[in-house]
């Protein structure tokens, strides 16, 4: 399920990105990296606090 979701969203973004310039692509990549990073931190923090209770 997750794999399918990733693939479908990736192909959607790929179609969108084909029209973008390299700079836009790089900026989008950086934002995506940060978003994933923060999501991981929040998830780990949530799991940690859930274990403490």
Short mmCIF file of the N, C-alpha and C atoms (twelve columns), coordinates in Angstrom:
data_MODEL
# 
_entry.id   MODEL 
# 
loop_
_atom_site.group_PDB 
_atom_site.id 
_atom_site.type_symbol 
_atom_site.label_atom_id 
_atom_site.label_alt_id 
_atom_site.label_comp_id 
_atom_site.label_asym_id 
_atom_site.label_seq_id 
_atom_site.Cartn_x 
_atom_site.Cartn_y 
_atom_site.Cartn_z 
_atom_site.pdbx_PDB_model_num 
ATOM 1   N N  . UNK A 1  0.838  -1.199 0.000   1 
ATOM 2   C CA . UNK A 1  0.000  0.000  0.000   1 
ATOM 3   C C  . UNK A 1  0.877  1.254  0.000   1 
ATOM 4   N N  . UNK A 2  1.804  1.314  0.941   1 
ATOM 5   C CA . UNK A 2  2.693  2.473  1.040   1 
ATOM 6   C C  . UNK A 2  3.538  2.608  -0.220  1 
ATOM 7   N N  . UNK A 3  4.004  1.459  -0.723  1 
ATOM 8   C CA . UNK A 3  4.833  1.456  -1.931  1 
ATOM 9   C C  . UNK A 3  4.055  2.007  -3.116  1 
ATOM 10  N N  . UNK A 4  2.796  1.587  -3.242  1 
ATOM 11  C CA . UNK A 4  1.946  2.059  -4.336  1 
ATOM 12  C C  . UNK A 4  1.712  3.560  -4.225  1 
ATOM 13  N N  . UNK A 5  1.487  4.022  -3.003  1 
ATOM 14  C CA . UNK A 5  1.258  5.442  -2.756  1 
ATOM 15  C C  . UNK A 5  2.487  6.250  -3.149  1 
ATOM 16  N N  . UNK A 6  3.660  5.750  -2.756  1 
ATOM 17  C CA . UNK A 6  4.920  6.417  -3.082  1 
ATOM 18  C C  . UNK A 6  5.118  6.488  -4.586  1 
ATOM 19  N N  . UNK A 7  4.884  5.377  -5.278  1 
ATOM 20  C CA . UNK A 7  5.080  5.316  -6.725  1 
ATOM 21  C C  . UNK A 7  4.127  6.242  -7.462  1 
ATOM 22  N N  . UNK A 8  2.874  6.243  -7.067  1 
ATOM 23  C CA . UNK A 8  1.888  7.080  -7.753  1 
ATOM 24  C C  . UNK A 8  2.176  8.565  -7.529  1 
ATOM 25  N N  . UNK A 9  2.554  8.929  -6.299  1 
ATOM 26  C CA . UNK A 9  2.877  10.325 -6.023  1 
ATOM 27  C C  . UNK A 9  4.165  10.727 -6.735  1 
ATOM 28  N N  . UNK A 10 5.128  9.794  -6.799  1 
ATOM 29  C CA . UNK A 10 6.390  10.081 -7.477  1 
ATOM 30  C C  . UNK A 10 6.168  10.331 -8.961  1 
ATOM 31  N N  . UNK A 11 5.367  9.479  -9.601  1 
ATOM 32  C CA . UNK A 11 5.101  9.643  -11.032 1 
ATOM 33  C C  . UNK A 11 4.336  10.939 -11.291 1 
ATOM 34  N N  . UNK A 12 3.433  11.297 -10.376 1 
ATOM 35  C CA . UNK A 12 2.687  12.552 -10.498 1 
ATOM 36  C C  . UNK A 12 3.635  13.742 -10.426 1 
ATOM 37  N N  . UNK A 13 4.518  13.722 -9.428  1 
ATOM 38  C CA . UNK A 13 5.473  14.815 -9.272  1 
ATOM 39  C C  . UNK A 13 6.456  14.861 -10.435 1 
ATOM 40  N N  . UNK A 14 6.835  13.689 -10.942 1 
ATOM 41  C CA . UNK A 14 7.765  13.628 -12.065 1 
ATOM 42  C C  . UNK A 14 7.170  14.315 -13.290 1 
ATOM 43  N N  . UNK A 15 5.890  14.067 -13.537 1 
ATOM 44  C CA . UNK A 15 5.203  14.717 -14.660 1 
ATOM 45  C C  . UNK A 15 5.187  16.233 -14.468 1 
ATOM 46  N N  . UNK A 16 4.956  16.675 -13.230 1 
ATOM 47  C CA . UNK A 16 4.933  18.108 -12.926 1 
ATOM 48  C C  . UNK A 16 6.329  18.714 -13.082 1 
ATOM 49  N N  . UNK A 17 7.346  17.978 -12.609 1 
ATOM 50  C CA . UNK A 17 8.705  18.511 -12.574 1 
ATOM 51  C C  . UNK A 17 9.344  18.615 -13.946 1 
ATOM 52  N N  . UNK A 18 8.846  17.842 -14.901 1 
ATOM 53  C CA . UNK A 18 9.417  17.889 -16.247 1 
ATOM 54  C C  . UNK A 18 9.330  19.291 -16.832 1 
ATOM 55  N N  . UNK A 19 8.325  20.055 -16.386 1 
ATOM 56  C CA . UNK A 19 8.166  21.422 -16.863 1 
ATOM 57  C C  . UNK A 19 8.978  22.440 -16.074 1 
ATOM 58  N N  . UNK A 20 9.580  22.012 -14.973 1 
ATOM 59  C CA . UNK A 20 10.296 22.933 -14.086 1 
ATOM 60  C C  . UNK A 20 11.753 23.112 -14.495 1 
ATOM 61  N N  . UNK A 21 12.315 24.213 -14.046 1 
ATOM 62  C CA . UNK A 21 13.737 24.454 -14.269 1 
ATOM 63  C C  . UNK A 21 14.557 23.726 -13.208 1 
ATOM 64  N N  . UNK A 22 15.870 23.683 -13.410 1 
ATOM 65  C CA . UNK A 22 16.749 22.973 -12.490 1 
ATOM 66  C C  . UNK A 22 16.747 23.612 -11.102 1 
ATOM 67  N N  . UNK A 23 16.702 24.927 -11.051 1 
ATOM 68  C CA . UNK A 23 16.707 25.640 -9.766  1 
ATOM 69  C C  . UNK A 23 15.445 25.333 -8.960  1 
ATOM 70  N N  . UNK A 24 14.314 25.338 -9.637  1 
ATOM 71  C CA . UNK A 24 13.044 25.021 -8.980  1 
ATOM 72  C C  . UNK A 24 13.063 23.592 -8.466  1 
ATOM 73  N N  . UNK A 25 13.613 22.715 -9.288  1 
ATOM 74  C CA . UNK A 25 13.721 21.305 -8.938  1 
ATOM 75  C C  . UNK A 25 14.562 21.134 -7.677  1 
ATOM 76  N N  . UNK A 26 15.705 21.829 -7.628  1 
ATOM 77  C CA . UNK A 26 16.610 21.738 -6.483  1 
ATOM 78  C C  . UNK A 26 15.961 22.282 -5.213  1 
ATOM 79  N N  . UNK A 27 15.269 23.412 -5.348  1 
ATOM 80  C CA . UNK A 27 14.577 24.006 -4.197  1 
ATOM 81  C C  . UNK A 27 13.497 23.063 -3.673  1 
ATOM 82  N N  . UNK A 28 12.758 22.476 -4.589  1 
ATOM 83  C CA . UNK A 28 11.727 21.520 -4.204  1 
ATOM 84  C C  . UNK A 28 12.309 20.307 -3.508  1 
ATOM 85  N N  . UNK A 29 13.472 19.857 -4.002  1 
ATOM 86  C CA . UNK A 29 14.152 18.711 -3.404  1 
ATOM 87  C C  . UNK A 29 14.583 19.026 -1.984  1 
ATOM 88  N N  . UNK A 30 15.138 20.211 -1.774  1 
ATOM 89  C CA . UNK A 30 15.578 20.626 -0.443  1 
ATOM 90  C C  . UNK A 30 14.404 20.711 0.527   1 
ATOM 91  N N  . UNK A 31 13.304 21.292 0.074   1 
ATOM 92  C CA . UNK A 31 12.107 21.422 0.915   1 
ATOM 93  C C  . UNK A 31 11.566 20.043 1.282   1 
ATOM 94  N N  . UNK A 32 11.558 19.147 0.297   1 
ATOM 95  C CA . UNK A 32 11.076 17.786 0.540   1 
ATOM 96  C C  . UNK A 32 11.956 17.081 1.561   1 
ATOM 97  N N  . UNK A 33 13.287 17.249 1.425   1 
ATOM 98  C CA . UNK A 33 14.230 16.640 2.370   1 
ATOM 99  C C  . UNK A 33 13.949 17.116 3.786   1 
ATOM 100 N N  . UNK A 34 13.779 18.430 3.942   1 
ATOM 101 C CA . UNK A 34 13.523 18.996 5.264   1 
ATOM 102 C C  . UNK A 34 12.207 18.511 5.832   1 
ATOM 103 N N  . UNK A 35 11.194 18.451 4.981   1 
ATOM 104 C CA . UNK A 35 9.876  17.991 5.427   1 
ATOM 105 C C  . UNK A 35 9.948  16.564 5.936   1 
ATOM 106 N N  . UNK A 36 10.643 15.692 5.189   1 
ATOM 107 C CA . UNK A 36 10.805 14.294 5.594   1 
ATOM 108 C C  . UNK A 36 11.569 14.219 6.911   1 
ATOM 109 N N  . UNK A 37 12.624 15.028 7.028   1 
ATOM 110 C CA . UNK A 37 13.447 15.054 8.235   1 
ATOM 111 C C  . UNK A 37 12.616 15.436 9.457   1 
ATOM 112 N N  . UNK A 38 11.837 16.522 9.341   1 
ATOM 113 C CA . UNK A 38 11.010 16.972 10.458  1 
ATOM 114 C C  . UNK A 38 9.906  15.981 10.785  1 
ATOM 115 N N  . UNK A 39 9.349  15.353 9.754   1 
ATOM 116 C CA . UNK A 39 8.312  14.347 9.977   1 
ATOM 117 C C  . UNK A 39 8.868  13.175 10.774  1 
ATOM 118 N N  . UNK A 40 10.092 12.761 10.442  1 
ATOM 119 C CA . UNK A 40 10.741 11.666 11.168  1 
ATOM 120 C C  . UNK A 40 10.962 12.041 12.626  1 
ATOM 121 N N  . UNK A 41 11.441 13.254 12.871  1 
ATOM 122 C CA . UNK A 41 11.687 13.716 14.240  1 
ATOM 123 C C  . UNK A 41 10.386 13.728 15.044  1 
ATOM 124 N N  . UNK A 42 9.322  14.268 14.443  1 
ATOM 125 C CA . UNK A 42 8.025  14.340 15.121  1 
ATOM 126 C C  . UNK A 42 7.495  12.939 15.423  1 
ATOM 127 N N  . UNK A 43 7.654  12.029 14.463  1 
ATOM 128 C CA . UNK A 43 7.189  10.651 14.656  1 
ATOM 129 C C  . UNK A 43 7.946  9.976  15.790  1 
ATOM 130 N N  . UNK A 44 9.267  10.117 15.792  1 
ATOM 131 C CA . UNK A 44 10.098 9.515  16.842  1 
ATOM 132 C C  . UNK A 44 9.727  10.106 18.208  1 
ATOM 133 N N  . UNK A 45 9.544  11.422 18.246  1 
ATOM 134 C CA . UNK A 45 9.168  12.101 19.485  1 
ATOM 135 C C  . UNK A 45 7.812  11.618 19.992  1 
ATOM 136 N N  . UNK A 46 6.860  11.467 19.075  1 
ATOM 137 C CA . UNK A 46 5.522  10.990 19.446  1 
ATOM 138 C C  . UNK A 46 5.580  9.570  19.989  1 
ATOM 139 N N  . UNK A 47 6.365  8.722  19.341  1 
ATOM 140 C CA . UNK A 47 6.512  7.340  19.805  1 
ATOM 141 C C  . UNK A 47 7.191  7.294  21.170  1 
ATOM 142 N N  . UNK A 48 8.183  8.146  21.357  1 
ATOM 143 C CA . UNK A 48 8.922  8.201  22.612  1 
ATOM 144 C C  . UNK A 48 8.019  8.637  23.759  1 
ATOM 145 N N  . UNK A 49 7.232  9.692  23.541  1 
ATOM 146 C CA . UNK A 49 6.323  10.172 24.587  1 
ATOM 147 C C  . UNK A 49 5.221  9.155  24.865  1 
ATOM 148 N N  . UNK A 50 4.787  8.427  23.844  1 
ATOM 149 C CA . UNK A 50 3.769  7.392  24.033  1 
ATOM 150 C C  . UNK A 50 4.310  6.257  24.907  1 
ATOM 151 N N  . UNK A 51 5.594  5.952  24.745  1 
ATOM 152 C CA . UNK A 51 6.222  4.897  25.552  1 
ATOM 153 C C  . UNK A 51 6.355  5.320  27.011  1 
ATOM 154 N N  . UNK A 52 6.585  6.614  27.237  1 
ATOM 155 C CA . UNK A 52 6.773  7.110  28.599  1 
ATOM 156 C C  . UNK A 52 5.489  7.061  29.412  1 
ATOM 157 N N  . UNK A 53 4.353  7.231  28.759  1 
ATOM 158 C CA . UNK A 53 3.082  7.261  29.489  1 
ATOM 159 C C  . UNK A 53 2.690  5.904  30.043  1 
# 
